[in-house]
Coordinates of N, CA and C and ligand atoms in Angstrom, one line a residue:
M1 N 22.2 -5.2 9.3 CA 21.1 -4.5 10.2 C 20.7 -5.8 11.2
D2 N 20.3 -5.8 12.4 CA 20.2 -6.4 13.5 C 18.5 -6.7 12.8
R3 N 17.8 -5.5 12.8 CA 16.6 -5.4 12.6 C 16.3 -5.2 11.1
G4 N 15.3 -5.6 10.5 CA 15.5 -4.7 8.8 C 14.4 -3.9 8.7
L5 N 13.8 -3.8 7.8 CA 12.9 -2.5 7.4 C 11.5 -2.6 6.9
F6 N 10.6 -1.8 7.1 CA 9.6 -2.4 7.0 C 8.6 -1.2 5.6
I7 N 8.8 -1.2 4.7 CA 8.8 0.0 3.6 C 7.3 -0.5 2.8
T8 N 6.3 0.5 3.2 CA 5.3 0.1 2.2 C 5.2 1.3 0.9
F9 N 4.3 0.8 -0.1 CA 4.1 1.7 -1.1 C 3.1 1.9 -1.2
E10 N 2.2 2.9 -1.6 CA 0.8 3.0 -1.6 C 0.1 4.5 -2.6
G11 N -0.6 4.5 -2.8 CA -1.2 5.2 -3.9 C -2.9 4.7 -4.5
A12 N -3.0 5.3 -5.2 CA -4.8 5.0 -6.3 C -4.0 3.9 -7.1
D13 N -4.9 3.3 -7.7 CA -4.6 1.9 -8.6 C -4.3 3.0 -9.6
G14 N -3.2 2.1 -10.4 CA -2.6 2.9 -11.8 C -1.7 4.0 -11.2
C15 N -1.2 4.1 -10.4 CA 0.1 5.3 -9.7 C 1.7 4.9 -10.5
G16 N 1.7 3.6 -10.7 CA 2.8 3.3 -10.9 C 3.7 3.4 -9.8
K17 N 2.7 2.5 -8.3 CA 4.0 1.9 -7.4 C 4.7 1.0 -7.7
T18 N 4.1 -0.1 -8.2 CA 4.4 -1.7 -8.5 C 5.6 -1.1 -9.2
T19 N 5.6 -0.5 -10.2 CA 7.2 -0.1 -10.9 C 8.1 0.0 -9.8
Q20 N 8.0 1.3 -9.2 CA 8.8 1.8 -8.3 C 9.4 0.8 -7.6
L21 N 8.6 0.0 -6.8 CA 8.7 -0.9 -5.8 C 9.6 -2.0 -6.6
N22 N 9.9 -2.3 -7.7 CA 10.4 -3.1 -8.2 C 11.8 -2.7 -8.4
M23 N 11.8 -1.1 -8.7 CA 13.0 -0.5 -9.2 C 13.7 -0.4 -8.1
L24 N 13.2 -0.2 -6.7 CA 13.8 0.1 -5.9 C 14.2 -1.4 -5.3
S25 N 13.4 -2.3 -5.2 CA 14.3 -3.6 -5.2 C 15.4 -3.9 -5.7
E26 N 15.6 -3.5 -7.0 CA 17.1 -3.6 -7.9 C 18.0 -3.1 -7.2
Y27 N 17.5 -1.9 -7.1 CA 18.6 -1.1 -6.7 C 19.2 -1.7 -5.0
L28 N 17.9 -1.7 -4.1 CA 18.8 -2.1 -3.2 C 19.3 -3.4 -3.2
K29 N 19.0 -4.4 -3.8 CA 19.5 -5.6 -3.7 C 21.1 -5.5 -4.5
E30 N 21.3 -4.4 -5.5 CA 22.5 -4.2 -6.1 C 23.5 -3.8 -5.2
K31 N 23.3 -3.2 -4.2 CA 23.6 -2.2 -3.1 C 23.9 -3.1 -1.9
G32 N 24.0 -4.9 -1.9 CA 24.0 -6.2 -1.3 C 22.7 -6.0 0.4
F33 N 21.9 -5.5 0.0 CA 20.6 -5.7 1.0 C 19.6 -7.1 0.6
D34 N 19.4 -7.5 1.7 CA 18.7 -8.7 1.6 C 17.3 -8.3 1.3
V35 N 16.0 -8.2 0.4 CA 15.2 -8.1 -0.3 C 14.2 -8.7 -0.3
V36 N 12.5 -8.4 0.3 CA 11.5 -9.4 0.1 C 10.6 -8.4 -0.7
V37 N 10.0 -9.0 -1.8 CA 9.1 -7.9 -2.1 C 7.8 -8.7 -1.9
T38 N 6.4 -7.9 -1.6 CA 5.4 -8.7 -1.8 C 4.1 -8.2 -1.3
R39 N 3.1 -8.2 -1.2 CA 1.8 -7.0 -1.7 C 1.0 -7.7 -0.3
E40 N -0.1 -6.8 -0.5 CA -1.3 -7.1 -0.2 C -2.6 -6.2 -0.9
P41 N -3.4 -7.0 -1.3 CA -3.9 -8.0 -0.3 C -3.3 -9.6 -1.5
G42 N -3.1 -10.4 -1.2 CA -2.9 -11.7 -1.8 C -1.1 -11.9 -2.2
A43 N -0.3 -11.9 -0.9 CA 0.8 -12.3 -0.5 C 0.1 -14.2 -1.0
K44 N 1.8 -14.6 -0.9 CA 1.7 -16.2 -1.4 C 0.6 -16.8 -0.5
G45 N 0.0 -18.3 -0.9 CA -0.8 -18.9 0.0 C -2.4 -18.6 0.2
L46 N -2.8 -18.4 1.3 CA -3.8 -18.2 1.8 C -4.4 -16.6 1.2
G47 N -3.6 -16.0 1.2 CA -3.6 -14.3 0.7 C -4.1 -14.4 -0.7
E48 N -3.6 -15.5 -1.7 CA -4.4 -15.4 -2.8 C -5.7 -15.6 -3.0
K49 N -5.9 -16.5 -2.0 CA -7.5 -16.9 -2.1 C -7.8 -15.6 -1.6
L50 N -7.8 -15.0 -0.9 CA -8.4 -14.0 -0.2 C -8.3 -12.7 -1.5
R51 N -7.3 -12.7 -1.9 CA -7.5 -11.7 -3.0 C -8.4 -11.7 -4.2
E52 N -8.4 -13.0 -4.6 CA -9.4 -13.2 -5.3 C -10.8 -13.4 -5.1
I53 N -10.9 -13.3 -3.8 CA -12.5 -12.8 -3.6 C -12.5 -11.4 -3.3
L54 N -11.6 -10.7 -2.9 CA -11.5 -9.4 -2.9 C -12.1 -8.8 -3.8
L55 N -11.0 -9.2 -5.3 CA -11.0 -8.6 -6.1 C -11.9 -9.0 -7.3
N56 N -12.7 -10.4 -7.0 CA -13.6 -10.7 -8.0 C -14.8 -11.2 -7.9
Y57 N -15.1 -11.2 -6.6 CA -16.3 -12.0 -6.3 C -17.5 -10.7 -6.8
E58 N -18.4 -11.4 -7.4 CA -19.2 -10.5 -7.9 C -20.6 -10.6 -7.5
G59 N -20.3 -11.0 -6.1 CA -22.2 -10.7 -5.8 C -22.2 -9.8 -4.3
V60 N -22.9 -9.4 -3.6 CA -22.9 -8.1 -2.7 C -21.3 -8.7 -1.7
V61 N -20.9 -7.7 -1.1 CA -19.9 -7.8 0.0 C -20.5 -6.4 0.4
S62 N -20.6 -7.0 1.8 CA -21.1 -5.7 2.7 C -19.7 -4.8 3.1
D63 N -19.6 -3.6 3.6 CA -18.6 -2.7 3.6 C -17.7 -3.2 4.7
R64 N -18.7 -3.8 6.1 CA -17.5 -4.0 7.1 C -17.1 -5.6 6.5
C65 N -17.7 -6.7 5.8 CA -17.1 -7.8 5.5 C -15.9 -7.3 4.6
E66 N -15.9 -6.4 3.4 CA -14.5 -6.1 2.9 C -13.6 -5.9 3.8
A67 N -14.1 -4.7 4.6 CA -12.9 -4.4 5.6 C -12.0 -5.6 6.2
F68 N -12.8 -6.5 7.0 CA -12.5 -7.7 7.6 C -11.4 -8.6 6.5
L69 N -12.4 -8.6 5.3 CA -11.6 -9.5 4.6 C -10.1 -9.2 3.8
F70 N -9.5 -7.8 4.0 CA -8.6 -7.1 3.7 C -7.7 -7.1 5.0
L71 N -8.2 -7.4 6.6 CA -7.7 -7.2 7.6 C -7.3 -8.4 7.5
A72 N -7.8 -9.7 7.5 CA -7.6 -11.0 7.9 C -6.3 -11.4 6.9
D73 N -6.7 -11.1 5.4 CA -5.0 -11.3 4.7 C -4.1 -10.2 5.4
R74 N -4.0 -9.0 6.0 CA -3.3 -8.5 6.5 C -2.6 -9.1 7.4
A75 N -3.4 -9.9 8.6 CA -3.1 -10.5 9.9 C -2.2 -11.4 9.5
Q76 N -2.6 -12.4 8.5 CA -1.5 -14.1 8.1 C -0.8 -13.2 7.2
H77 N -0.8 -11.9 6.5 CA 0.6 -11.4 5.6 C 1.8 -11.1 6.5
V78 N 1.0 -10.7 8.0 CA 2.6 -9.8 8.8 C 3.0 -10.8 9.4
D79 N 1.8 -12.0 10.3 CA 2.5 -13.0 11.0 C 3.6 -13.5 10.5
V80 N 3.2 -14.6 9.0 CA 4.0 -15.3 8.2 C 5.0 -14.8 7.2
I81 N 4.6 -13.5 7.3 CA 5.3 -13.2 6.2 C 6.2 -12.3 6.2
V82 N 5.6 -11.0 6.8 CA 6.6 -9.6 7.1 C 7.5 -10.0 8.6
K83 N 6.6 -10.1 9.6 CA 7.5 -10.4 10.6 C 9.1 -10.9 10.7
P84 N 8.6 -12.1 10.0 CA 9.5 -12.9 10.4 C 10.7 -12.5 9.8
A85 N 10.6 -12.1 8.4 CA 11.7 -11.3 7.4 C 12.4 -10.3 8.0
V86 N 11.8 -9.4 8.8 CA 12.4 -7.9 9.1 C 12.9 -8.8 10.3
G87 N 12.5 -9.3 11.1 CA 13.3 -10.1 12.1 C 14.9 -10.6 11.6
L88 N 14.6 -11.3 10.5 CA 16.0 -11.8 10.0 C 17.0 -10.7 9.5
G89 N 16.8 -9.4 9.7 CA 17.5 -8.1 9.2 C 16.9 -8.0 7.7
K90 N 15.6 -8.3 7.1 CA 15.8 -8.2 5.6 C 14.8 -6.8 5.3
I91 N 15.4 -6.3 4.0 CA 14.4 -5.1 3.7 C 12.6 -5.8 3.0
V92 N 12.2 -5.6 3.7 CA 10.8 -5.8 3.3 C 10.2 -4.4 2.3
L93 N 9.5 -5.0 1.1 CA 9.0 -3.7 0.3 C 7.9 -4.1 0.1
C94 N 6.6 -3.4 0.4 CA 4.9 -4.5 0.3 C 4.3 -3.0 -0.3
D95 N 3.6 -4.1 -1.4 CA 2.5 -3.3 -2.2 C 1.5 -3.0 -1.5
R96 N 1.1 -1.7 -0.8 CA -0.1 -1.4 -0.1 C 0.1 -2.3 1.7
H97 N -0.4 -2.0 2.5 CA -0.4 -2.0 3.8 C -1.7 -1.2 4.5
T98 N -1.4 -1.0 5.7 CA -2.6 -0.3 6.2 C -3.1 0.9 5.9
D99 N -2.7 1.8 5.0 CA -2.8 3.2 4.9 C -4.0 2.8 3.4
S100 N -3.5 2.1 2.9 CA -5.0 1.6 2.3 C -6.3 0.8 2.6
T101 N -6.2 0.8 3.9 CA -7.5 0.3 4.3 C -7.9 1.6 5.1
V102 N -7.1 2.5 5.7 CA -8.0 4.0 6.3 C -8.3 4.5 5.0
A103 N -7.5 4.5 3.4 CA -7.9 5.4 2.4 C -9.2 4.9 1.7
Y104 N -8.8 3.7 1.2 CA -10.1 3.1 0.8 C -11.4 2.9 1.4
Q105 N -11.4 2.0 2.6 CA -12.1 1.6 3.7 C -12.9 2.7 4.3
G106 N -11.7 3.4 5.1 CA -12.0 4.4 5.7 C -12.8 5.9 5.0
Y107 N -12.1 6.1 4.5 CA -12.5 7.7 3.4 C -13.3 7.6 2.4
G108 N -13.2 6.1 1.4 CA -13.5 5.8 0.3 C -15.0 5.2 0.6
R109 N -15.0 4.8 1.4 CA -16.6 3.8 1.6 C -16.8 4.2 2.9
G110 N -16.6 5.4 3.5 CA -17.2 5.8 4.8 C -17.1 5.6 5.6
Q111 N -16.2 4.2 6.0 CA -16.4 3.7 7.4 C -15.7 4.5 8.4
D112 N -15.7 4.2 9.8 CA -15.5 5.7 10.9 C -13.9 5.2 11.2
I113 N -13.2 6.1 11.2 CA -12.0 6.2 10.7 C -10.7 5.7 12.1
D114 N -11.4 6.2 12.9 CA -10.8 5.2 14.5 C -10.9 3.6 14.4
R115 N -12.2 3.2 14.3 CA -12.6 2.1 13.9 C -10.9 1.5 13.3
I116 N -11.2 2.0 11.8 CA -10.5 1.2 11.2 C -8.9 0.9 11.7
N117 N -8.8 2.0 12.3 CA -7.0 2.6 12.9 C -6.9 1.3 14.0
L118 N -8.4 1.1 15.2 CA -7.8 -0.1 15.8 C -8.1 -1.2 15.1
L119 N -8.5 -1.1 14.6 CA -8.5 -2.9 13.3 C -7.7 -3.2 12.5
N120 N -6.8 -2.0 11.9 CA -5.7 -2.1 11.5 C -4.6 -2.9 12.8
N121 N -4.5 -2.1 13.5 CA -3.4 -2.1 15.3 C -3.3 -3.5 15.4
I122 N -4.8 -4.1 15.2 CA -5.3 -5.6 15.7 C -4.2 -6.5 15.0
A123 N -4.8 -6.0 13.3 CA -4.5 -7.0 12.6 C -2.7 -7.0 12.4
T124 N -2.3 -6.0 12.4 CA -0.9 -5.7 12.2 C 0.2 -6.5 13.8
D125 N -0.5 -6.3 14.5 CA -0.3 -6.7 16.6 C 0.8 -5.2 16.7
G126 N -0.1 -4.5 16.1 CA 1.0 -3.1 16.4 C 2.4 -2.8 15.6
M127 N 2.3 -3.7 14.6 CA 3.8 -3.5 13.8 C 3.5 -2.3 12.5
K128 N 4.3 -1.6 12.7 CA 4.1 -0.2 11.5 C 5.0 -0.2 11.2
P129 N 4.7 0.7 9.7 CA 6.0 0.5 8.6 C 7.0 1.8 8.9
D130 N 8.1 1.6 8.6 CA 9.2 2.4 8.6 C 9.0 3.4 8.0
L131 N 9.0 3.4 7.2 CA 8.9 4.5 6.3 C 7.5 4.2 4.5
T132 N 7.1 5.2 4.0 CA 5.7 4.4 3.4 C 5.6 5.9 2.6
F133 N 5.6 5.5 1.0 CA 5.5 6.6 0.1 C 4.3 6.6 -0.4
V134 N 3.9 7.5 -0.7 CA 2.1 7.7 -1.3 C 3.0 8.3 -2.6
F135 N 2.1 7.5 -3.8 CA 2.3 7.9 -4.8 C 1.5 8.9 -5.7
D136 N 0.9 10.3 -5.6 CA -0.2 10.8 -5.4 C -0.4 11.2 -7.0
I137 N -1.9 10.8 -7.4 CA -1.9 11.3 -9.1 C -3.5 11.7 -8.9
D138 N -4.3 12.8 -10.2 CA -5.5 12.6 -10.0 C -6.4 11.6 -10.6
V139 N -7.3 11.6 -10.5 CA -8.5 10.4 -10.6 C -8.4 10.3 -11.8
E140 N -8.5 11.1 -12.7 CA -8.6 10.9 -14.1 C -7.4 10.2 -14.3
T141 N -6.5 10.7 -14.3 CA -5.4 10.0 -15.1 C -4.8 8.2 -14.6
S142 N -5.5 8.5 -13.1 CA -5.1 7.0 -12.7 C -6.3 6.4 -13.2
Q143 N -7.5 6.7 -13.3 CA -8.4 5.7 -14.1 C -8.1 5.1 -15.7
Q144 N -7.6 6.5 -16.7 CA -7.3 6.2 -17.7 C -6.4 5.0 -17.6
R145 N -5.3 5.2 -16.6 CA -3.9 4.2 -16.5 C -4.5 2.8 -16.2
V146 N -5.7 2.5 -15.7 CA -6.0 1.7 -15.2 C -7.3 1.0 -16.6
G147 N -7.6 1.8 -17.3 CA -8.0 1.1 -18.6 C -9.6 0.6 -18.5
S148 N -9.9 0.0 -19.4 CA -11.8 -0.4 -19.4 C -11.9 -1.5 -18.5
E149 N -10.8 -2.7 -18.4 CA -11.0 -3.8 -17.7 C -11.0 -3.5 -15.9
K150 N -11.6 -3.1 -15.2 CA -11.7 -3.0 -13.8 C -11.9 -4.1 -13.1
D151 N -11.2 -4.0 -12.0 CA -12.0 -5.1 -11.1 C -12.9 -4.1 -10.0
R152 N -13.1 -5.4 -8.8 CA -14.3 -4.9 -8.1 C -14.0 -3.2 -7.4
M153 N -13.0 -3.1 -6.9 CA -12.7 -2.0 -6.2 C -12.0 -0.7 -7.2
E154 N -11.3 -1.0 -8.4 CA -11.3 0.0 -9.4 C -12.3 0.3 -10.1
S155 N -14.0 -0.3 -9.8 CA -15.2 0.3 -10.8 C -15.9 0.8 -9.7
A156 N -15.3 1.2 -8.7 CA -16.2 1.8 -7.7 C -16.7 3.3 -7.7
G157 N -15.8 4.4 -9.0 CA -16.4 5.5 -9.0 C -15.7 6.5 -8.8
M158 N -15.9 7.5 -9.7 CA -15.1 8.8 -9.5 C -14.9 9.5 -8.4
D159 N -16.2 9.3 -7.5 CA -15.8 10.2 -6.2 C -15.3 9.1 -5.2
F160 N -15.4 8.1 -5.4 CA -14.8 7.3 -4.3 C -13.7 7.6 -4.4
H161 N -12.9 7.2 -5.6 CA -11.6 7.3 -5.7 C -11.1 9.0 -5.0
N162 N -11.5 9.6 -5.7 CA -11.5 11.4 -5.1 C -11.3 11.2 -3.7
R163 N -12.3 10.5 -3.1 CA -12.1 10.5 -1.4 C -11.1 9.5 -0.8
V164 N -10.4 8.3 -1.7 CA -9.4 7.9 -1.6 C -8.7 8.6 -1.6
R165 N -7.9 9.6 -2.3 CA -6.7 10.1 -2.6 C -6.8 11.1 -1.7
Q166 N -7.8 12.3 -1.3 CA -7.6 13.1 -0.2 C -7.6 12.1 1.3
G167 N -7.9 11.0 1.4 CA -7.6 10.3 2.7 C -6.2 10.1 2.4
Y168 N -5.6 10.0 1.5 CA -4.1 9.5 1.3 C -3.0 10.5 1.7
L169 N -3.6 12.0 1.1 CA -3.2 13.0 1.6 C -3.0 13.6 3.0
K170 N -4.4 13.2 3.4 CA -4.5 13.5 5.2 C -3.6 12.7 6.0
L171 N -3.6 11.1 5.6 CA -2.4 10.9 6.7 C -1.4 11.2 5.9
A172 N -0.9 11.4 4.8 CA 0.7 12.4 5.0 C 0.6 13.3 5.8
E173 N 0.1 14.3 5.6 CA 0.0 15.4 6.2 C -0.3 15.0 8.1
N174 N -1.0 14.1 8.1 CA -0.7 14.0 10.0 C 0.7 12.8 10.6
E175 N 1.4 12.2 9.2 CA 2.4 11.4 9.4 C 3.6 12.0 8.6
P176 N 4.1 13.4 8.9 CA 4.9 13.4 7.3 C 6.3 12.7 7.8
N177 N 6.6 12.1 9.2 CA 7.8 11.6 8.5 C 7.9 10.1 8.3
R178 N 6.8 9.7 8.3 CA 6.8 8.6 8.2 C 6.3 8.5 6.5
I179 N 5.7 9.1 6.6 CA 5.0 9.1 5.1 C 5.4 10.1 4.0
K180 N 5.6 9.9 2.8 CA 6.3 10.7 2.1 C 5.1 10.5 0.6
V181 N 5.1 11.7 0.5 CA 4.1 12.2 -1.1 C 5.1 12.4 -2.2
I182 N 5.1 11.8 -3.1 CA 5.5 11.7 -4.6 C 4.7 12.1 -5.4
D183 N 5.0 12.8 -6.1 CA 4.0 13.1 -7.3 C 3.8 12.5 -8.7
A184 N 3.5 11.2 -8.7 CA 2.9 10.1 -10.0 C 3.1 10.6 -11.2
K185 N 2.7 11.5 -11.1 CA 3.0 12.3 -13.0 C 4.4 12.3 -13.6
K186 N 5.2 12.4 -12.8 CA 6.4 12.6 -13.4 C 6.8 11.6 -14.3
S187 N 8.0 11.6 -14.7 CA 8.6 10.4 -15.4 C 9.2 9.1 -14.2
I188 N 8.9 8.1 -14.9 CA 9.5 6.9 -14.3 C 10.6 6.9 -13.7
P189 N 12.1 7.5 -14.7 CA 13.3 7.7 -14.0 C 13.5 8.6 -13.1
D190 N 12.7 10.0 -13.1 CA 12.6 10.6 -12.1 C 11.8 10.4 -10.8
I191 N 10.9 9.7 -10.6 CA 10.4 9.0 -9.5 C 11.5 8.0 -9.1
H192 N 11.9 7.4 -9.7 CA 12.9 6.3 -9.3 C 14.1 7.5 -8.6
D193 N 14.4 8.4 -9.0 CA 15.7 9.1 -8.3 C 15.0 9.7 -6.8
E194 N 13.9 10.0 -7.0 CA 13.1 10.8 -5.8 C 13.2 9.8 -4.4
V195 N 12.7 8.1 -4.8 CA 12.4 7.7 -4.1 C 13.9 7.2 -3.8
V196 N 14.9 6.9 -4.1 CA 16.6 6.8 -3.8 C 17.2 8.0 -2.9
E197 N 16.8 8.9 -3.4 CA 17.0 10.2 -2.3 C 16.2 9.9 -1.0
I198 N 15.1 9.5 -1.1 CA 14.7 9.4 0.5 C 15.2 8.2 1.0
I199 N 15.1 7.1 0.5 CA 16.0 5.8 0.8 C 17.1 6.2 1.6
E200 N 18.2 7.1 0.7 CA 19.3 7.4 1.2 C 19.5 7.8 2.2
S201 N 18.7 9.0 2.5 CA 18.8 9.6 3.6 C 17.8 9.1 5.1
F202 N 17.0 8.4 4.8 CA 16.4 7.2 5.7 C 17.4 6.0 6.1
L203 N 18.5 5.4 5.6 CA 19.2 4.5 5.7 C 20.7 5.5 6.2
S204 N 20.7 6.6 6.2 CA 21.7 6.9 6.5 C 21.8 7.9 8.3
A205 N 20.6 8.2 8.3 CA 19.8 8.9 9.3 C 20.5 8.1 10.8
Ligands
LIG1 P1 -4.2 -4.3 -6.9 O1 -4.5 -5.4 -8.5 O2 -3.3 -4.9 -6.0 O3 -4.2 -2.8 -7.5 P2 -2.7 -2.3 -7.6 O4 -2.1 -2.6 -8.5 O5 -3.7 -1.0 -7.6 O6 -2.0 -2.0 -5.6 O7 -5.8 -4.3 -6.1 C1 -6.1 -4.1 -4.9 C2 -7.1 -3.2 -4.8 O8 -7.0 -3.3 -3.2 C3 -6.9 -2.1 -4.9 O9 -8.3 -1.1 -5.9 C4 -7.0 -1.2 -3.4 C5 -7.4 -2.4 -3.0 N1 -7.7 -2.2 -1.4 C6 -8.4 -1.8 -0.3 O10 -9.2 -1.3 -0.7 N2 -8.1 -2.3 0.7 C7 -6.8 -2.4 1.3 O11 -6.7 -2.6 2.8 C8 -5.9 -2.9 0.6 C9 -4.3 -3.9 0.9 C10 -6.1 -2.7 -0.6

């Protein structure tokens, strides 16, 4: 491939996307692709420091500040990791990206969606994922899977997480070609099969 691919994995906390991302990574590597696994917030380097603040800072974090910290992490991540790897023909699998900010800061925190879209566009310098998986799960199940040790975002409450879920579904409704919704309550192997099927048809298109 001249230009690689940028594939993002999205969904509620505890939806199982990281497991699926790693399984897909193994699958693609076995097929001979050069794969990079990365995440937001908190890829290597500066991102790790931003992640620590975003998930563990115990003082007041205003909603706008929170959005800007995720966006700062994204700008650094796109410039330093994603764009160079895609430019070298690699397949980048990224755990969370722009749709998380729309779902969490936009729908969850109630910030203006158009403004979040604009800021996302600035943070990515216009780069968009080629394909996105949203692992959909009801809030009760996702909260049970997360357990009692919750980070700052996971502690935001049921109403918040319900809005996040609806936000993701709305995003998928608006962009059905890019965003594929997967029922995250199915078994891990069944979900993997579905992911592979989607990837195979995407790669052969
Ligand atoms: P993480 O531990 O990576 O959660 P998960 O394993 O579920 O992906 O924590 C990331 C948290 O940050 C998660 O609760 C979602 C949230 N988040 C946002 O609110 N906005 C964003 O733009 C991003 C990238 C993540």
